[in-house]
CSV table of C-alpha atoms in Angstrom, one decimal:
chain,number,residue,atom,x,y,z
A,3,UNK,CA,-0.4,-0.1,0.6
A,4,UNK,CA,1.2,3.4,-0.8
A,5,UNK,CA,0.7,7.3,-0.7
A,6,UNK,CA,-0.7,9.5,-2.9
A,7,UNK,CA,2.3,12.0,-2.8
A,8,UNK,CA,1.3,14.8,-5.8
A,9,UNK,CA,4.6,16.5,-5.9
A,10,UNK,CA,7.0,14.6,-4.1
A,11,UNK,CA,8.9,13.8,-0.8
A,12,UNK,CA,8.9,17.5,-0.3
A,13,UNK,CA,5.2,18.1,0.5
A,14,UNK,CA,5.1,15.4,3.3
A,15,UNK,CA,6.5,18.7,5.0
A,16,UNK,CA,9.7,19.8,7.1
A,17,UNK,CA,11.3,16.5,8.9
A,18,UNK,CA,12.3,18.4,11.4
A,19,UNK,CA,8.5,19.5,12.0
A,20,UNK,CA,7.0,16.7,11.6
A,21,UNK,CA,9.4,13.7,12.1
A,22,UNK,CA,6.3,10.8,12.2
A,23,UNK,CA,5.0,12.2,9.0
A,24,UNK,CA,5.0,9.7,6.7
A,25,UNK,CA,4.7,5.5,6.1
A,26,UNK,CA,2.9,3.0,4.4
A,27,UNK,CA,-1.2,4.5,3.8
A,28,UNK,CA,-3.4,2.3,2.4
A,29,UNK,CA,-4.8,4.3,0.0
A,30,UNK,CA,-5.7,4.3,-3.5
A,31,UNK,CA,-6.0,6.5,-6.5
A,32,UNK,CA,-8.8,7.0,-8.3
A,33,UNK,CA,-10.4,8.2,-12.0
A,34,UNK,CA,-7.3,8.7,-13.7
A,35,UNK,CA,-4.6,9.0,-11.4
A,36,UNK,CA,-3.0,5.6,-11.7
A,37,UNK,CA,0.4,7.6,-13.1
A,38,UNK,CA,0.3,9.2,-9.8
A,39,UNK,CA,0.4,5.6,-7.2
A,40,UNK,CA,3.5,3.9,-9.9
A,41,UNK,CA,5.1,6.8,-8.8
A,42,UNK,CA,4.5,6.7,-5.2
A,43,UNK,CA,5.4,3.0,-5.2
A,44,UNK,CA,8.6,3.5,-7.3
A,45,UNK,CA,9.8,6.3,-5.3
A,46,UNK,CA,8.6,6.1,-1.7
A,47,UNK,CA,10.5,3.7,0.4
A,48,UNK,CA,14.3,5.7,-0.9
A,49,UNK,CA,12.1,9.4,-0.2
A,50,UNK,CA,10.6,8.8,3.2
A,51,UNK,CA,14.6,7.0,4.7
A,52,UNK,CA,16.0,10.1,3.2
A,53,UNK,CA,13.5,12.1,5.7
A,54,UNK,CA,14.0,10.0,8.6
A,55,UNK,CA,10.6,8.8,8.7
A,56,UNK,CA,10.5,5.1,9.1
A,57,UNK,CA,7.4,2.5,7.7
A,58,UNK,CA,5.7,1.0,8.9
A,59,UNK,CA,5.6,-3.1,8.7
A,60,UNK,CA,3.4,-4.9,7.1
A,61,UNK,CA,0.5,-5.2,9.8
A,62,UNK,CA,1.4,-3.0,12.2
A,63,UNK,CA,-1.5,-0.8,11.5
A,64,UNK,CA,-4.1,-2.1,12.7
A,65,UNK,CA,-2.5,-3.6,16.3
A,66,UNK,CA,-1.8,-1.2,18.9
A,67,UNK,CA,1.9,-2.2,21.2
A,68,UNK,CA,-0.6,-5.0,23.3
A,69,UNK,CA,-1.8,-6.8,20.2
A,70,UNK,CA,-5.5,-5.2,18.7
A,71,UNK,CA,-6.3,-1.4,19.3
A,72,UNK,CA,-8.9,-2.5,21.6
A,73,UNK,CA,-5.7,-3.5,23.6
A,74,UNK,CA,-4.1,0.2,24.2
A,75,UNK,CA,-3.7,0.2,27.8
A,76,UNK,CA,-5.5,2.8,29.6
A,77,UNK,CA,-5.1,4.9,32.5
A,78,UNK,CA,-6.5,8.3,34.7
A,79,UNK,CA,-3.0,8.7,35.8
A,80,UNK,CA,-1.0,10.5,33.9
A,81,UNK,CA,2.3,9.5,34.9
A,82,UNK,CA,1.0,6.4,33.1
A,83,UNK,CA,1.8,7.9,29.6
A,84,UNK,CA,5.1,8.2,27.9
A,85,UNK,CA,5.6,11.1,25.9
A,86,UNK,CA,4.5,10.2,22.2
A,87,UNK,CA,6.9,9.3,20.2
A,88,UNK,CA,7.0,8.8,16.0
A,89,UNK,CA,7.6,5.4,16.7
A,90,UNK,CA,3.8,4.4,18.1
A,91,UNK,CA,1.6,3.7,16.0
A,92,UNK,CA,-1.0,6.1,17.1
A,93,UNK,CA,1.7,9.0,16.8
A,94,UNK,CA,3.9,7.7,13.9
A,95,UNK,CA,2.1,10.5,11.3
A,96,UNK,CA,1.7,13.7,13.7
A,97,UNK,CA,3.9,16.3,13.4
A,98,UNK,CA,5.0,15.9,17.3
A,99,UNK,CA,7.6,19.0,17.5
A,100,UNK,CA,4.4,21.0,16.2
A,101,UNK,CA,2.1,19.3,18.9
A,102,UNK,CA,5.0,19.5,22.2
A,103,UNK,CA,3.2,21.8,24.0
A,104,UNK,CA,-0.3,19.8,24.1
A,105,UNK,CA,2.4,16.8,25.4
A,106,UNK,CA,2.9,19.0,28.6
A,107,UNK,CA,1.2,17.9,32.2
A,108,UNK,CA,-0.1,21.9,32.4
A,109,UNK,CA,-2.8,23.2,34.7
A,110,UNK,CA,-5.6,25.2,32.4
A,111,UNK,CA,-4.5,29.4,32.3
A,112,UNK,CA,-7.3,31.3,33.7
A,113,UNK,CA,-8.3,32.7,29.8
A,114,UNK,CA,-7.6,30.6,27.8
A,115,UNK,CA,-11.8,29.4,26.5
A,116,UNK,CA,-14.4,30.7,27.0
A,117,UNK,CA,-18.0,28.7,27.1
A,118,UNK,CA,-21.3,29.8,25.9
A,119,UNK,CA,-24.2,27.3,26.0
A,120,UNK,CA,-27.7,27.5,24.9
A,121,UNK,CA,-29.1,24.2,25.9
A,122,UNK,CA,-33.1,24.0,24.5
A,123,UNK,CA,-35.7,22.9,27.0
A,124,UNK,CA,-35.5,19.5,28.1
A,125,UNK,CA,-31.7,19.6,28.5
A,126,UNK,CA,-30.1,19.6,32.0
A,127,UNK,CA,-26.6,21.9,32.3
A,128,UNK,CA,-24.3,20.9,35.1
A,129,UNK,CA,-21.1,19.7,35.9
A,130,UNK,CA,-19.1,17.3,37.2
A,131,UNK,CA,-15.8,17.2,39.1
A,132,UNK,CA,-12.8,13.6,38.1
A,133,UNK,CA,-14.7,10.3,39.8
A,134,UNK,CA,-18.3,11.8,39.5
A,135,UNK,CA,-20.7,9.1,37.7
A,136,UNK,CA,-20.8,9.3,34.9
A,137,UNK,CA,-17.4,11.0,34.3
A,138,UNK,CA,-14.7,8.9,34.0
A,139,UNK,CA,-17.8,5.6,33.0
A,140,UNK,CA,-16.7,5.8,29.5
A,141,UNK,CA,-13.9,7.5,28.8
A,142,UNK,CA,-10.6,6.5,30.3
A,143,UNK,CA,-7.4,8.2,28.7
A,144,UNK,CA,-5.6,6.1,26.3
A,145,UNK,CA,-2.7,8.6,26.2
A,146,UNK,CA,-0.9,11.4,27.8
A,147,UNK,CA,-3.2,15.1,26.5
A,148,UNK,CA,-6.7,13.2,26.8
A,149,UNK,CA,-5.1,11.8,31.1
A,150,UNK,CA,-3.8,15.4,32.0
A,151,UNK,CA,-7.2,16.5,30.4
A,152,UNK,CA,-8.9,14.5,32.7
A,153,UNK,CA,-7.0,15.5,35.7
A,154,UNK,CA,-6.5,19.1,34.8
A,155,UNK,CA,-10.6,20.1,34.3
A,156,UNK,CA,-11.9,20.5,37.5
A,157,UNK,CA,-15.1,20.7,36.5
A,158,UNK,CA,-16.6,19.2,32.9
A,159,UNK,CA,-19.5,20.2,31.7
A,160,UNK,CA,-22.5,17.7,31.8
A,161,UNK,CA,-25.7,17.7,29.4
A,162,UNK,CA,-28.1,15.6,30.5
A,163,UNK,CA,-31.1,14.7,28.8
A,164,UNK,CA,-34.0,13.1,31.1
A,165,UNK,CA,-35.6,9.4,30.1
A,166,UNK,CA,-38.4,9.3,27.2
A,167,UNK,CA,-37.5,13.3,26.3
A,168,UNK,CA,-37.5,13.8,23.4
A,169,UNK,CA,-35.9,17.3,22.1
A,170,UNK,CA,-36.0,19.0,18.7
A,171,UNK,CA,-33.6,21.9,18.7
A,172,UNK,CA,-30.0,21.4,19.2
A,173,UNK,CA,-27.7,21.9,22.0
A,174,UNK,CA,-25.1,24.3,21.4
A,175,UNK,CA,-22.1,24.8,22.9
A,176,UNK,CA,-19.8,27.1,21.7
A,177,UNK,CA,-15.5,27.0,22.8
A,178,UNK,CA,-13.3,30.3,22.0
A,179,UNK,CA,-9.8,30.2,22.2
A,180,UNK,CA,-8.4,33.3,23.5
A,181,UNK,CA,-4.6,32.8,22.4
A,182,UNK,CA,-2.9,30.5,20.8
A,183,UNK,CA,0.3,30.5,23.2
A,184,UNK,CA,-2.6,29.4,26.8
A,185,UNK,CA,-3.0,26.1,27.5
A,186,UNK,CA,-7.0,24.8,28.2
A,187,UNK,CA,-7.8,21.8,29.0
A,188,UNK,CA,-11.7,20.5,29.1
A,189,UNK,CA,-14.1,17.1,29.8
A,190,UNK,CA,-17.7,17.7,28.6
A,191,UNK,CA,-20.1,14.7,29.4
A,192,UNK,CA,-23.3,14.1,26.8
A,193,UNK,CA,-25.4,11.6,28.1
A,194,UNK,CA,-29.1,11.0,26.9
A,195,UNK,CA,-31.3,8.6,29.1
A,196,UNK,CA,-33.2,5.9,28.1
A,197,UNK,CA,-35.6,6.4,25.0
A,198,UNK,CA,-35.0,9.9,24.7
A,199,UNK,CA,-33.1,12.2,21.5
A,200,UNK,CA,-31.1,15.0,21.2
A,201,UNK,CA,-28.5,16.8,18.7
A,202,UNK,CA,-25.4,18.5,20.7
A,203,UNK,CA,-22.7,20.7,18.6
A,204,UNK,CA,-19.6,21.2,19.5
A,205,UNK,CA,-17.9,24.5,18.0
A,206,UNK,CA,-14.3,25.6,18.4
A,207,UNK,CA,-13.3,29.0,17.3
A,208,UNK,CA,-10.4,31.3,18.1
A,209,UNK,CA,-6.8,30.0,18.8
A,210,UNK,CA,-5.8,27.9,21.7
A,211,UNK,CA,-3.8,25.2,22.7
A,212,UNK,CA,-6.4,22.8,23.4
A,213,UNK,CA,-6.7,19.1,24.8
A,214,UNK,CA,-10.3,17.6,25.3
A,215,UNK,CA,-11.9,14.7,26.1
A,216,UNK,CA,-16.1,14.2,25.0
A,217,UNK,CA,-17.7,11.6,26.9
A,218,UNK,CA,-20.7,10.2,25.6
A,219,UNK,CA,-23.1,8.2,27.2
A,220,UNK,CA,-26.2,6.6,24.6
A,221,UNK,CA,-29.0,5.0,26.9
A,222,UNK,CA,-30.9,1.8,25.8
A,223,UNK,CA,-33.3,3.2,22.7
A,224,UNK,CA,-32.2,6.6,22.9
A,225,UNK,CA,-30.6,8.8,19.6
A,226,UNK,CA,-28.3,11.3,19.9
A,227,UNK,CA,-26.1,12.9,17.9
A,228,UNK,CA,-22.9,14.8,18.5
A,229,UNK,CA,-21.6,17.1,15.3
A,230,UNK,CA,-18.1,18.7,16.8
A,231,UNK,CA,-16.9,21.9,14.5
A,232,UNK,CA,-12.8,22.5,14.6
A,233,UNK,CA,-12.8,26.0,12.8
A,234,UNK,CA,-10.1,27.7,14.9
A,235,UNK,CA,-7.7,30.3,13.7
A,236,UNK,CA,-4.2,28.9,11.8
A,237,UNK,CA,-2.2,29.0,14.8
A,238,UNK,CA,-4.2,27.0,16.8
A,239,UNK,CA,-3.6,23.5,18.3
A,240,UNK,CA,-6.1,21.1,19.5
A,241,UNK,CA,-6.2,16.8,20.2
A,242,UNK,CA,-9.2,15.4,21.2
A,243,UNK,CA,-10.9,12.4,22.5
A,244,UNK,CA,-13.9,11.3,21.7
A,245,UNK,CA,-15.2,8.0,23.0
A,246,UNK,CA,-18.7,7.0,22.8
A,247,UNK,CA,-20.6,3.8,25.1
A,248,UNK,CA,-23.8,2.4,23.2
A,249,UNK,CA,-26.8,0.4,25.7
A,250,UNK,CA,-29.3,-1.7,23.7
A,251,UNK,CA,-30.7,-0.7,20.4
A,252,UNK,CA,-29.6,3.0,20.7
A,253,UNK,CA,-28.4,4.8,17.5
A,254,UNK,CA,-25.6,6.9,17.4
A,255,UNK,CA,-24.3,10.2,14.9
A,256,UNK,CA,-20.8,11.9,15.3
A,257,UNK,CA,-20.1,13.8,12.7
A,258,UNK,CA,-16.8,16.0,13.3
A,259,UNK,CA,-15.7,18.7,10.5
A,260,UNK,CA,-12.4,19.7,11.0
A,261,UNK,CA,-11.5,23.1,9.0
A,262,UNK,CA,-9.0,25.7,10.8
A,263,UNK,CA,-6.3,25.6,13.4
A,264,UNK,CA,-2.3,24.6,12.6
A,265,UNK,CA,-2.9,21.5,14.1
A,266,UNK,CA,-6.0,19.9,14.6
A,267,UNK,CA,-6.0,15.6,15.5
A,268,UNK,CA,-9.4,14.0,16.7
A,269,UNK,CA,-9.6,10.4,18.2
A,270,UNK,CA,-13.2,8.9,18.4
A,271,UNK,CA,-13.7,5.7,20.1
A,272,UNK,CA,-17.4,3.6,19.7
A,273,UNK,CA,-17.8,1.0,21.7
A,274,UNK,CA,-21.0,-1.6,21.4
A,275,UNK,CA,-22.0,-2.9,24.9
A,276,UNK,CA,-25.5,-4.3,24.1
A,277,UNK,CA,-26.9,-5.4,21.5
A,278,UNK,CA,-29.3,-3.7,18.2
A,279,UNK,CA,-27.0,-0.3,18.3
A,280,UNK,CA,-26.2,1.6,15.5
A,281,UNK,CA,-23.1,4.5,14.9
A,282,UNK,CA,-22.8,6.2,12.1
A,283,UNK,CA,-19.3,8.2,11.7
A,284,UNK,CA,-19.2,11.2,9.2
A,285,UNK,CA,-16.3,13.3,8.9
A,286,UNK,CA,-15.5,16.4,6.7
A,287,UNK,CA,-12.1,18.5,6.8
A,288,UNK,CA,-10.2,20.3,4.2
A,289,UNK,CA,-6.8,21.2,4.6
A,290,UNK,CA,-4.6,24.4,3.3
A,291,UNK,CA,-1.1,25.3,3.4
A,292,UNK,CA,0.4,23.6,6.3
A,293,UNK,CA,-2.6,23.0,8.1
A,294,UNK,CA,-1.8,19.4,9.3
A,295,UNK,CA,-5.6,17.7,10.0
A,296,UNK,CA,-6.0,13.6,11.2
A,297,UNK,CA,-8.8,11.8,12.4
A,298,UNK,CA,-8.6,8.7,14.0
A,299,UNK,CA,-11.7,6.1,14.4
A,300,UNK,CA,-12.0,2.7,16.4
A,301,UNK,CA,-15.6,0.9,16.4
A,302,UNK,CA,-15.5,-2.1,19.1
A,303,UNK,CA,-18.2,-4.7,18.1
A,304,UNK,CA,-17.9,-6.0,21.5
A,305,UNK,CA,-22.1,-6.7,21.2
A,306,UNK,CA,-24.2,-9.0,18.6
A,307,UNK,CA,-26.5,-7.4,15.5
A,308,UNK,CA,-24.6,-4.0,16.1
A,309,UNK,CA,-23.5,-1.9,12.7
A,310,UNK,CA,-21.4,1.1,11.7
A,311,UNK,CA,-21.1,2.9,9.3
A,312,UNK,CA,-18.0,5.1,8.5
A,313,UNK,CA,-18.0,8.1,5.9
A,314,UNK,CA,-15.1,10.8,6.0
A,315,UNK,CA,-13.7,12.9,3.0
A,316,UNK,CA,-11.2,15.7,2.4
A,317,UNK,CA,-9.9,18.1,0.7
A,318,UNK,CA,-6.3,19.3,0.5
A,319,UNK,CA,-4.5,22.5,-1.0
A,320,UNK,CA,-1.4,24.1,-0.9
A,321,UNK,CA,2.3,23.1,-0.2
A,322,UNK,CA,2.9,21.2,3.2
A,323,UNK,CA,-1.1,20.5,3.5
A,324,UNK,CA,-1.2,17.5,5.0
A,325,UNK,CA,-4.1,14.5,6.1
A,326,UNK,CA,-4.3,11.9,7.8
A,327,UNK,CA,-7.0,8.9,8.5
A,328,UNK,CA,-6.6,5.7,10.2
A,329,UNK,CA,-10.3,3.3,10.1
A,330,UNK,CA,-10.0,0.9,12.5
A,331,UNK,CA,-12.9,-1.6,13.1
A,332,UNK,CA,-12.9,-4.3,15.7
A,333,UNK,CA,-15.6,-7.3,15.8
A,334,UNK,CA,-14.9,-9.3,18.5
A,335,UNK,CA,-15.7,-13.1,18.4
A,336,UNK,CA,-18.8,-12.4,20.4
A,337,UNK,CA,-20.2,-9.6,18.0
A,338,UNK,CA,-22.3,-12.2,16.2
A,339,UNK,CA,-24.3,-10.5,13.4
A,340,UNK,CA,-22.1,-7.4,13.1
A,341,UNK,CA,-22.6,-5.2,9.5
A,342,UNK,CA,-19.8,-2.7,9.0
A,343,UNK,CA,-18.5,-0.5,6.6
A,344,UNK,CA,-15.8,2.3,6.2
A,345,UNK,CA,-14.9,5.0,3.5
A,346,UNK,CA,-12.5,7.4,3.1
A,347,UNK,CA,-11.9,9.7,0.1
A,348,UNK,CA,-9.3,12.2,-0.3
A,349,UNK,CA,-9.2,14.9,-3.4
A,350,UNK,CA,-6.0,16.6,-3.7
A,351,UNK,CA,-6.6,20.3,-5.2
A,352,UNK,CA,-3.1,21.5,-5.9
A,353,UNK,CA,0.7,20.2,-5.7
A,354,UNK,CA,2.4,19.6,-2.6
A,355,UNK,CA,-0.5,18.2,-0.4
A,356,UNK,CA,-0.4,14.9,0.8
A,357,UNK,CA,-3.0,12.6,2.2
A,358,UNK,CA,-2.8,9.4,4.4
A,359,UNK,CA,-5.3,6.7,4.5
A,360,UNK,CA,-5.1,3.7,6.6
A,361,UNK,CA,-8.6,1.4,6.5
A,362,UNK,CA,-8.4,-1.5,9.0
A,363,UNK,CA,-10.9,-4.5,10.0
A,364,UNK,CA,-9.9,-7.6,12.6
A,365,UNK,CA,-12.8,-9.9,12.8
A,366,UNK,CA,-12.7,-13.0,15.5
A,367,UNK,CA,-15.4,-14.2,14.1
A,368,UNK,CA,-17.0,-15.3,11.3
A,369,UNK,CA,-20.8,-15.5,11.6
A,370,UNK,CA,-21.0,-11.9,10.5
A,371,UNK,CA,-23.7,-10.2,8.3
A,372,UNK,CA,-20.9,-8.1,6.2
A,373,UNK,CA,-17.3,-5.9,6.9
A,374,UNK,CA,-15.6,-4.0,4.8
A,375,UNK,CA,-13.6,-1.1,3.5
A,376,UNK,CA,-12.4,1.5,0.9
A,377,UNK,CA,-10.1,4.3,0.5
A,378,UNK,CA,-8.9,6.3,-2.4
A,379,UNK,CA,-7.0,9.5,-2.8
A,380,UNK,CA,-6.8,11.4,-6.0
A,381,UNK,CA,-6.4,14.7,-8.1
A,382,UNK,CA,-9.1,16.2,-10.0
A,383,UNK,CA,-9.6,13.7,-12.8
A,384,UNK,CA,-9.3,15.8,-16.3
A,385,UNK,CA,-11.4,13.5,-18.2
A,386,UNK,CA,-14.5,15.0,-16.1
A,387,UNK,CA,-13.2,18.4,-15.7
A,388,UNK,CA,-13.1,18.2,-19.6
A,389,UNK,CA,-16.8,17.3,-19.9
A,390,UNK,CA,-17.9,19.8,-17.9
A,391,UNK,CA,-15.9,22.7,-20.0
A,392,UNK,CA,-16.6,21.1,-23.3
A,393,UNK,CA,-20.7,22.1,-22.2
A,394,UNK,CA,-19.7,26.1,-21.8
A,395,UNK,CA,-18.2,25.7,-17.8
A,396,UNK,CA,-15.6,27.7,-17.2
A,397,UNK,CA,-12.8,25.9,-15.5
A,398,UNK,CA,-12.9,27.6,-12.3
A,399,UNK,CA,-17.0,26.9,-12.6
A,400,UNK,CA,-16.1,23.4,-13.2
A,401,UNK,CA,-13.4,22.6,-10.3
A,402,UNK,CA,-15.6,24.6,-7.7
A,403,UNK,CA,-19.2,22.1,-8.8
A,404,UNK,CA,-16.4,19.0,-8.9
A,405,UNK,CA,-16.0,19.9,-4.8
A,406,UNK,CA,-18.8,21.2,-4.2
A,407,UNK,CA,-20.4,17.3,-5.3
A,408,UNK,CA,-17.4,15.7,-3.7
A,409,UNK,CA,-18.7,17.0,-0.4
A,410,UNK,CA,-22.4,17.0,-1.3
A,411,UNK,CA,-23.5,13.6,0.3
A,412,UNK,CA,-21.5,14.7,3.6
A,413,UNK,CA,-23.2,18.0,4.2
A,414,UNK,CA,-26.5,16.5,3.5
A,415,UNK,CA,-26.8,14.6,5.8
A,416,UNK,CA,-26.3,17.1,8.4
A,417,UNK,CA,-29.6,17.4,10.3
A,418,UNK,CA,-28.8,21.2,11.7
A,419,UNK,CA,-29.8,24.1,8.7
A,420,UNK,CA,-27.3,26.5,10.1
A,421,UNK,CA,-24.3,24.3,9.5
A,422,UNK,CA,-25.7,22.9,6.0
A,423,UNK,CA,-25.2,26.7,5.1
A,424,UNK,CA,-22.3,27.5,7.1
A,425,UNK,CA,-20.6,24.4,5.2
A,426,UNK,CA,-21.6,24.9,2.1
A,427,UNK,CA,-19.7,28.5,2.5
A,428,UNK,CA,-17.5,27.7,3.9
A,429,UNK,CA,-15.9,25.6,1.8
A,430,UNK,CA,-16.5,28.4,-0.6
A,431,UNK,CA,-14.1,30.4,1.0
A,432,UNK,CA,-11.6,28.0,1.2
A,433,UNK,CA,-12.0,27.2,-2.9
A,434,UNK,CA,-11.8,30.5,-3.0
A,435,UNK,CA,-8.4,30.3,-2.0
A,436,UNK,CA,-7.0,27.3,-4.4
A,437,UNK,CA,-8.5,29.3,-7.7
A,438,UNK,CA,-6.8,32.1,-6.9
């Protein structure tokens, strides 16, 4: 498997600032991009070696240090988590020197973040201290960033919907960073009681160094939608751990949109604890020059007759624009009747950008309904562009139409109208940059 790099080794970034930028990535070219894949196969190993980037061994991507993705150690104790290195599977792509401030065990600066919580009737707002249930009943930190966020956030935000309550309007949490030099630690707990439903929107703007945990408790027969927007200023650093646990016949729609920030990493875990539950993971990202966006998924099928579908799409433009998507799905021996599929698509708009895509499946039982994955990365399809121009459409507008169509499938699945409009406008703004 290879990475698609439209220009060559320099587009992987400065190796001094990104010591773990590369590695083998499971992507496949799309359309008429076969020559890209061939160039990558011929040159990749030598180029990455010159940049000091380690190639992963076959099968490594699907495993944590303990064997499977599920065996990764977890602890609330900060001292039990080492500092990330490029030799660890979960950090092998990340620009560790850029993200270094978030690896420090620091208290939140007093003025680092402001919160504005707007909740409709039916959603209760409270705070939870570390160890105060349900905080910590689902999310147990897997790395030092998450552990620090848990330990250093004294009052975690807690939004709860009571049993048998349906809330039509979304709850909105505006998280605004005040300064890129200031550290913030956050822990948010979202809960839907039995047979309830609600939508939660987490909007991140401004500048900060944010270590964040988002814990989702999805009760039996309840429906939760979580939309996390990373629309930071260009100098922000953000690492987030999202962890959801679903009860019997529960449904979770988890949407991640990353547009801003110097470096953003969102690690989302979905865990099935009882039969009949469903998870839908959706993601949209647009990486610009010098920007690093990483999204990791882990779906743990630990109960029978559960369903998961994951679709992430990203576009990249500008020298040094980087994206990483890693999707892990574990189907345990007891998870008979599982149905799962994951897909990642990347569209490279300019030279100098690079996308890595690694889908993984681990299946421990043959009694499943279905399981699969797909990944593709490529540039504009010249034939498609020619088709549109032959019908009188200008090149600039043709390119816009292609990108709009690329993201339309995802945007239409977001049930909050103002967010759909906002994303459409944001993509238009990003396209203005590349077209000019």
